PDB file of C-alpha atoms in Angstrom:
ATOM      1  CA  SER Z 357       0.020   0.037   0.027  1.00 72.00           C
ATOM      2  CA  ALA Z 358       1.043   3.677  -0.473  1.00 79.00           C
ATOM      3  CA  ASN Z 359      -0.143   7.134   0.489  1.00 84.00           C
ATOM      4  CA  VAL Z 360      -1.066   9.215  -2.578  1.00 82.00           C
ATOM      5  CA  VAL Z 361      -2.567  12.731  -2.813  1.00 81.00           C
ATOM      6  CA  VAL Z 362      -5.385  13.354  -5.254  1.00 78.00           C
ATOM      7  CA  ASN Z 363      -7.325  16.616  -5.534  1.00 77.00           C
ATOM      8  CA  GLY Z 364      -5.796  17.655  -2.180  1.00 81.00           C
ATOM      9  CA  SER Z 365      -6.802  14.546  -0.304  1.00 78.00           C
ATOM     10  CA  THR Z 366      -4.368  12.027   1.072  1.00 84.00           C
ATOM     11  CA  VAL Z 367      -5.497   8.428   0.277  1.00 84.00           C
ATOM     12  CA  ASN Z 368      -4.032   5.175   1.456  1.00 86.00           C
ATOM     13  CA  LEU Z 369      -4.020   3.002  -1.752  1.00 85.00           C
ATOM     14  CA  GLY Z 370      -3.921  -0.758  -1.279  1.00 88.00           C
ATOM     15  CA  LEU Z 371      -3.613  -2.907  -4.382  1.00 86.00           C
ATOM     16  CA  TRP Z 372      -4.586  -6.531  -4.839  1.00 84.00           C
ATOM     17  CA  ASP Z 373      -3.545  -8.207  -8.078  1.00 83.00           C
ATOM     18  CA  THR Z 374      -5.634 -11.346  -8.766  1.00 80.00           C
ATOM     19  CA  ALA Z 375      -4.911 -14.335 -10.930  1.00 71.00           C
ATOM     20  CA  GLY Z 376      -7.214 -14.963 -13.822  1.00 74.00           C
ATOM     21  CA  GLN Z 377      -6.572 -18.662 -14.402  1.00 76.00           C
ATOM     22  CA  GLU Z 378      -9.339 -21.064 -13.906  1.00 77.00           C
ATOM     23  CA  ASP Z 379      -7.518 -22.786 -11.091  1.00 75.00           C
ATOM     24  CA  TYR Z 380      -8.066 -19.781  -9.030  1.00 77.00           C
ATOM     25  CA  ASN Z 381     -11.858 -19.346  -9.701  1.00 82.00           C
ATOM     26  CA  ARG Z 382     -12.799 -20.353  -6.130  1.00 84.00           C
ATOM     27  CA  LEU Z 383      -9.989 -18.533  -4.394  1.00 85.00           C
ATOM     28  CA  ARG Z 384     -10.072 -15.215  -6.370  1.00 87.00           C
ATOM     29  CA  PRO Z 385     -13.463 -13.948  -5.066  1.00 88.00           C
ATOM     30  CA  LEU Z 386     -12.044 -14.000  -1.550  1.00 87.00           C
ATOM     31  CA  SER Z 387      -9.945 -10.989  -2.354  1.00 86.00           C
ATOM     32  CA  TYR Z 388     -13.042  -9.032  -3.637  1.00 90.00           C
ATOM     33  CA  ARG Z 389     -14.487  -8.448  -0.105  1.00 88.00           C
ATOM     34  CA  GLY Z 390     -13.957  -4.956   1.036  1.00 88.00           C
ATOM     35  CA  ALA Z 391     -12.776  -3.533  -2.279  1.00 91.00           C
ATOM     36  CA  ASP Z 392     -13.728   0.085  -2.935  1.00 92.00           C
ATOM     37  CA  VAL Z 393     -13.037   0.027  -6.634  1.00 94.00           C
ATOM     38  CA  PHE Z 394     -11.953  -2.554  -9.357  1.00 94.00           C
ATOM     39  CA  ILE Z 395      -9.482  -1.798 -12.149  1.00 94.00           C
ATOM     40  CA  LEU Z 396     -10.416  -4.128 -14.878  1.00 95.00           C
ATOM     41  CA  ALA Z 397      -7.792  -4.315 -17.728  1.00 94.00           C
ATOM     42  CA  PHE Z 398      -7.841  -5.818 -21.218  1.00 93.00           C
ATOM     43  CA  SER Z 399      -5.050  -5.925 -23.846  1.00 90.00           C
ATOM     44  CA  LEU Z 400      -5.658  -3.537 -26.792  1.00 88.00           C
ATOM     45  CA  ILE Z 401      -4.234  -6.179 -29.072  1.00 84.00           C
ATOM     46  CA  SER Z 402      -6.267  -9.208 -27.890  1.00 85.00           C
ATOM     47  CA  LYS Z 403      -9.783  -9.817 -28.958  1.00 85.00           C
ATOM     48  CA  ALA Z 404     -10.158 -12.622 -26.408  1.00 88.00           C
ATOM     49  CA  SER Z 405      -9.014 -10.313 -23.640  1.00 90.00           C
ATOM     50  CA  TYR Z 406     -11.486  -7.682 -24.719  1.00 91.00           C
ATOM     51  CA  GLU Z 407     -14.437 -10.105 -24.882  1.00 92.00           C
ATOM     52  CA  ASN Z 408     -13.583 -11.658 -21.499  1.00 93.00           C
ATOM     53  CA  VAL Z 409     -14.394  -8.278 -19.866  1.00 95.00           C
ATOM     54  CA  SER Z 410     -18.106  -8.653 -20.508  1.00 95.00           C
ATOM     55  CA  LYS Z 411     -18.286 -12.415 -20.730  1.00 95.00           C
ATOM     56  CA  LYS Z 412     -16.315 -13.409 -17.715  1.00 93.00           C
ATOM     57  CA  TRP Z 413     -15.124 -10.645 -15.500  1.00 94.00           C
ATOM     58  CA  ILE Z 414     -18.226  -8.408 -15.222  1.00 96.00           C
ATOM     59  CA  PRO Z 415     -20.638 -11.232 -14.339  1.00 96.00           C
ATOM     60  CA  GLU Z 416     -18.100 -12.464 -11.687  1.00 94.00           C
ATOM     61  CA  LEU Z 417     -17.675  -8.952 -10.155  1.00 94.00           C
ATOM     62  CA  LYS Z 418     -21.404  -8.252 -10.222  1.00 95.00           C
ATOM     63  CA  HIS Z 419     -22.017 -11.577  -8.496  1.00 95.00           C
ATOM     64  CA  TYR Z 420     -19.388 -11.254  -5.657  1.00 94.00           C
ATOM     65  CA  ALA Z 421     -19.086  -7.504  -5.449  1.00 94.00           C
ATOM     66  CA  PRO Z 422     -22.322  -5.856  -6.618  1.00 94.00           C
ATOM     67  CA  GLY Z 423     -22.286  -2.027  -6.661  1.00 93.00           C
ATOM     68  CA  VAL Z 424     -18.493  -1.625  -6.496  1.00 94.00           C
ATOM     69  CA  PRO Z 425     -17.388   0.758  -9.281  1.00 95.00           C
ATOM     70  CA  ILE Z 426     -15.149  -0.566 -12.083  1.00 95.00           C
ATOM     71  CA  VAL Z 427     -12.457   1.496 -13.919  1.00 96.00           C
ATOM     72  CA  LEU Z 428     -11.884  -0.025 -17.431  1.00 96.00           C
ATOM     73  CA  VAL Z 429      -8.368   0.021 -18.705  1.00 96.00           C
ATOM     74  CA  GLY Z 430      -6.818  -0.824 -22.092  1.00 94.00           C
ATOM     75  CA  THR Z 431      -3.209  -1.893 -21.834  1.00 93.00           C
ATOM     76  CA  LYS Z 432      -0.236  -1.923 -24.289  1.00 91.00           C
ATOM     77  CA  LEU Z 433      -1.032   1.553 -25.569  1.00 89.00           C
ATOM     78  CA  ASP Z 434       2.619   2.047 -26.642  1.00 87.00           C
ATOM     79  CA  LEU Z 435       2.025  -0.324 -29.569  1.00 83.00           C
ATOM     80  CA  ARG Z 436      -0.447   2.072 -31.241  1.00 74.00           C
ATOM     81  CA  ASP Z 437       2.549   4.220 -32.385  1.00 74.00           C
ATOM     82  CA  ASP Z 438       4.912   1.211 -32.928  1.00 75.00           C
ATOM     83  CA  LYS Z 439       5.530   0.993 -36.708  1.00 72.00           C
ATOM     84  CA  GLN Z 440       7.367  -2.293 -36.269  1.00 76.00           C
ATOM     85  CA  PHE Z 441       4.290  -3.875 -34.537  1.00 71.00           C
ATOM     86  CA  PHE Z 442       2.089  -3.081 -37.580  1.00 66.00           C
ATOM     87  CA  ILE Z 443       4.724  -4.492 -39.904  1.00 70.00           C
ATOM     88  CA  ASP Z 444       4.969  -7.672 -37.918  1.00 73.00           C
ATOM     89  CA  HIS Z 445       1.188  -7.932 -37.478  1.00 64.00           C
ATOM     90  CA  PRO Z 446      -0.629  -6.882 -40.584  1.00 61.00           C
ATOM     91  CA  GLY Z 447      -4.028  -7.789 -39.164  1.00 57.00           C
ATOM     92  CA  ALA Z 448      -4.151  -4.290 -37.623  1.00 55.00           C
ATOM     93  CA  VAL Z 449      -3.031  -1.569 -40.158  1.00 50.00           C
ATOM     94  CA  PRO Z 450      -3.308   2.109 -39.313  1.00 50.00           C
ATOM     95  CA  ILE Z 451      -4.724   4.286 -42.108  1.00 40.00           C
ATOM     96  CA  SER Z 452      -5.401   7.878 -42.551  1.00 39.00           C
ATOM     97  CA  THR Z 453      -8.630   9.879 -42.235  1.00 36.00           C
ATOM     98  CA  ALA Z 454      -8.304  11.088 -45.779  1.00 36.00           C
ATOM     99  CA  GLN Z 455      -7.893   7.646 -47.257  1.00 34.00           C
ATOM    100  CA  VAL Z 456     -10.999   6.511 -45.517  1.00 33.00           C
ATOM    101  CA  LYS Z 457     -13.078   9.400 -46.650  1.00 34.00           C
ATOM    102  CA  ILE Z 458     -12.231   9.080 -50.345  1.00 30.00           C
ATOM    103  CA  PHE Z 459     -12.706   5.371 -49.938  1.00 30.00           C
ATOM    104  CA  GLN Z 460      -9.499   4.682 -51.882  1.00 32.00           C
ATOM    105  CA  LEU Z 461      -6.887   2.586 -50.016  1.00 34.00           C
ATOM    106  CA  VAL Z 462      -4.012   0.521 -50.973  1.00 36.00           C
ATOM    107  CA  HIS Z 463      -1.614  -0.167 -48.109  1.00 37.00           C
ATOM    108  CA  THR Z 464       1.548  -2.121 -48.768  1.00 37.00           C
ATOM    109  CA  PHE Z 465       4.139  -3.606 -46.427  1.00 39.00           C
ATOM    110  CA  PRO Z 466       7.429  -5.190 -47.600  1.00 35.00           C
ATOM    111  CA  GLU Z 467       6.741  -8.196 -49.817  1.00 35.00           C
ATOM    112  CA  THR Z 468       3.008  -8.121 -48.895  1.00 35.00           C
ATOM    113  CA  LEU Z 469      -0.063  -6.374 -50.464  1.00 35.00           C
ATOM    114  CA  PHE Z 470      -3.416  -6.228 -48.667  1.00 36.00           C
ATOM    115  CA  ARG Z 471      -6.733  -5.692 -50.358  1.00 33.00           C
ATOM    116  CA  TYR Z 472      -9.257  -3.348 -48.760  1.00 33.00           C
ATOM    117  CA  TYR Z 473     -12.033  -5.296 -47.098  1.00 33.00           C
ATOM    118  CA  SER Z 474     -13.651  -3.143 -44.426  1.00 34.00           C
ATOM    119  CA  PHE Z 475     -12.771  -0.345 -42.113  1.00 36.00           C
ATOM    120  CA  SER Z 476     -13.732   0.877 -38.695  1.00 35.00           C
ATOM    121  CA  CYS Z 477     -13.163   4.521 -37.729  1.00 34.00           C
ATOM    122  CA  CYS Z 478     -13.412   6.135 -34.387  1.00 36.00           C
ATOM    123  CA  LEU Z 479     -12.132   9.485 -33.210  1.00 32.00           C
ATOM    124  CA  ASP Z 480      -8.635   9.996 -34.475  1.00 33.00           C
ATOM    125  CA  PHE Z 481      -7.820   6.289 -35.103  1.00 36.00           C
ATOM    126  CA  TYR Z 482      -8.616   4.375 -38.176  1.00 36.00           C
ATOM    127  CA  TYR Z 483      -7.817   0.771 -38.887  1.00 39.00           C
ATOM    128  CA  LEU Z 484      -7.905  -1.606 -41.697  1.00 38.00           C
ATOM    129  CA  GLN Z 485      -9.236  -5.007 -40.751  1.00 40.00           C
ATOM    130  CA  LEU Z 486      -8.906  -8.244 -42.767  1.00 37.00           C
ATOM    131  CA  SER Z 487     -12.365  -9.707 -43.497  1.00 36.00           C
ATOM    132  CA  ASP Z 488     -11.572 -13.072 -41.891  1.00 39.00           C
ATOM    133  CA  PRO Z 489      -8.463 -12.785 -39.738  1.00 42.00           C
ATOM    134  CA  HIS Z 490      -7.082 -15.737 -37.996  1.00 44.00           C
ATOM    135  CA  PRO Z 491      -8.534 -16.013 -34.426  1.00 43.00           C
ATOM    136  CA  SER Z 492      -5.061 -15.658 -32.821  1.00 47.00           C
ATOM    137  CA  SER Z 493      -4.130 -12.689 -35.021  1.00 48.00           C
ATOM    138  CA  PRO Z 494      -3.626  -9.370 -33.125  1.00 53.00           C
ATOM    139  CA  PHE Z 495      -6.247  -6.752 -33.750  1.00 58.00           C
ATOM    140  CA  PHE Z 496      -5.650  -3.258 -32.343  1.00 66.00           C
ATOM    141  CA  PHE Z 497      -8.786  -1.875 -30.726  1.00 75.00           C
ATOM    142  CA  PRO Z 498      -9.469   1.775 -31.402  1.00 79.00           C
ATOM    143  CA  ILE Z 499     -10.541   4.117 -28.646  1.00 84.00           C
ATOM    144  CA  CYS Z 500     -14.185   3.961 -29.478  1.00 85.00           C
ATOM    145  CA  LYS Z 501     -14.295   0.235 -28.846  1.00 88.00           C
ATOM    146  CA  GLY Z 502     -13.117   0.826 -25.330  1.00 90.00           C
ATOM    147  CA  GLU Z 503     -15.703   3.501 -24.929  1.00 93.00           C
ATOM    148  CA  GLU Z 504     -18.384   1.204 -26.187  1.00 92.00           C
ATOM    149  CA  LEU Z 505     -17.320  -1.513 -23.701  1.00 94.00           C
ATOM    150  CA  ARG Z 506     -17.207   1.147 -20.864  1.00 95.00           C
ATOM    151  CA  LYS Z 507     -20.865   2.032 -21.545  1.00 95.00           C
ATOM    152  CA  LEU Z 508     -21.869  -1.600 -21.889  1.00 95.00           C
ATOM    153  CA  ILE Z 509     -20.519  -2.552 -18.426  1.00 96.00           C
ATOM    154  CA  GLY Z 510     -21.515   0.803 -16.777  1.00 95.00           C
ATOM    155  CA  SER Z 511     -17.939   1.864 -15.985  1.00 96.00           C
ATOM    156  CA  PRO Z 512     -17.464   5.480 -14.957  1.00 94.00           C
ATOM    157  CA  ALA Z 513     -14.102   5.815 -16.687  1.00 95.00           C
ATOM    158  CA  TYR Z 514     -12.025   4.280 -19.520  1.00 95.00           C
ATOM    159  CA  ILE Z 515      -8.260   4.883 -19.769  1.00 95.00           C
ATOM    160  CA  GLU Z 516      -5.601   3.515 -22.040  1.00 94.00           C
ATOM    161  CA  CYS Z 517      -2.142   3.119 -20.705  1.00 94.00           C
ATOM    162  CA  SER Z 518       1.292   1.511 -21.246  1.00 94.00           C
ATOM    163  CA  SER Z 519       3.264  -0.008 -18.463  1.00 92.00           C
ATOM    164  CA  LYS Z 520       6.257  -0.030 -20.842  1.00 92.00           C
ATOM    165  CA  THR Z 521       6.400   3.697 -21.264  1.00 92.00           C
ATOM    166  CA  GLN Z 522       4.434   4.540 -18.196  1.00 94.00           C
ATOM    167  CA  GLN Z 523       2.033   6.612 -20.314  1.00 94.00           C
ATOM    168  CA  ASN Z 524      -1.213   7.256 -18.320  1.00 94.00           C
ATOM    169  CA  VAL Z 525      -0.337   4.661 -15.548  1.00 93.00           C
ATOM    170  CA  LYS Z 526      -0.763   7.322 -12.873  1.00 91.00           C
ATOM    171  CA  ALA Z 527      -3.951   8.453 -14.482  1.00 93.00           C
ATOM    172  CA  VAL Z 528      -5.394   4.935 -14.023  1.00 93.00           C
ATOM    173  CA  PHE Z 529      -4.927   5.046 -10.246  1.00 91.00           C
ATOM    174  CA  ASP Z 530      -5.937   8.633  -9.992  1.00 90.00           C
ATOM    175  CA  ALA Z 531      -9.258   7.777 -11.870  1.00 92.00           C
ATOM    176  CA  ALA Z 532      -9.779   4.892  -9.438  1.00 92.00           C
ATOM    177  CA  ILE Z 533      -9.364   7.062  -6.408  1.00 90.00           C
ATOM    178  CA  ARG Z 534     -11.606   9.774  -7.784  1.00 90.00           C
ATOM    179  CA  VAL Z 535     -14.330   7.244  -8.496  1.00 91.00           C
ATOM    180  CA  VAL Z 536     -14.339   6.320  -4.784  1.00 90.00           C
ATOM    181  CA  LEU Z 537     -13.985   9.934  -3.500  1.00 87.00           C
ATOM    182  CA  GLN Z 538     -16.371  11.449  -5.817  1.00 81.00           C
ATOM    183  CA  PRO Z 539     -18.713   8.767  -7.119  1.00 71.00           C
ATOM    184  CA  PRO Z 540     -20.715   9.758 -10.195  1.00 65.00           C
ATOM    185  CA  LYS Z 541     -24.238  11.013  -9.604  1.00 68.00           C
ATOM    186  CA  GLN Z 542     -27.027   8.529 -10.284  1.00 62.00           C
ATOM    187  CA  LYS Z 543     -29.285   9.661 -13.156  1.00 58.00           C
ATOM    188  CA  LYS Z 544     -32.823  10.238 -12.064  1.00 58.00           C
ATOM    189  CA  LYS Z 545     -35.237   7.801 -13.510  1.00 56.00           C
ATOM    190  CA  LYS Z 546     -37.716   9.284 -15.973  1.00 54.00           C
ATOM    191  CA  SER Z 547     -41.416   9.112 -15.141  1.00 51.00           C
ATOM    192  CA  LYS Z 548     -43.623   6.997 -17.329  1.00 51.00           C
ATOM    193  CA  ALA Z 549     -44.905  10.097 -19.060  1.00 50.00           C
ATOM    194  CA  GLN Z 550     -41.305  11.168 -19.920  1.00 48.00           C
ATOM    195  CA  LYS Z 551     -40.024   7.740 -21.161  1.00 45.00           C
ATOM    196  CA  ALA Z 552     -38.962   7.710 -24.840  1.00 45.00           C
ATOM    197  CA  CYS Z 553     -40.508   5.283 -27.175  1.00 36.00           C
ATOM    198  CA  SER Z 554     -38.314   3.401 -29.666  1.00 37.00           C
ATOM    199  CA  ILE Z 555     -39.680   1.230 -32.382  1.00 41.00           C
ATOM    200  CA  LEU Z 556     -37.272  -1.279 -33.899  1.00 37.00           C
TER     201      LEU Z 556
END
């Protein structure tokens, strides 16, 4: 544990790092008791890690620690600007805004040519995705996918960070502390007369 100062308040921060393997499924929940906040991390280059957030971890946390806030974190942010990573893993190819808008894209790497299949664009990050990538192929999730997941699980904050470069690492813990010190206000439920009607 360590004493840290956030917004003028001194907080004693105690961290518990739990194992995710199935062998620890029965023991892991014992560490959840008394937690003020959870930091739930997924790898920005792992689809399985991303999907496990909603499929595995959220159900487990809601079962054993209902009501405890969760800060969502995307890790390995340093790879977003790592040119060598994209060369070694062509399943996630960065492309420019202009190329997307004019719908003309031919991106080449040494000795390899990729045809345009589909694109996803969010905020300032755009990626070319192979139509049927191998399940184990890395896919670099853009910011909007993290935001979508944050909203899906009801997390008050989403932060991307890199332990390698230390980018935003402090911001992760600051966000977790703020969530406890200043919990987000609950939205008032609309009356029946005010409820919106959507037809699908």
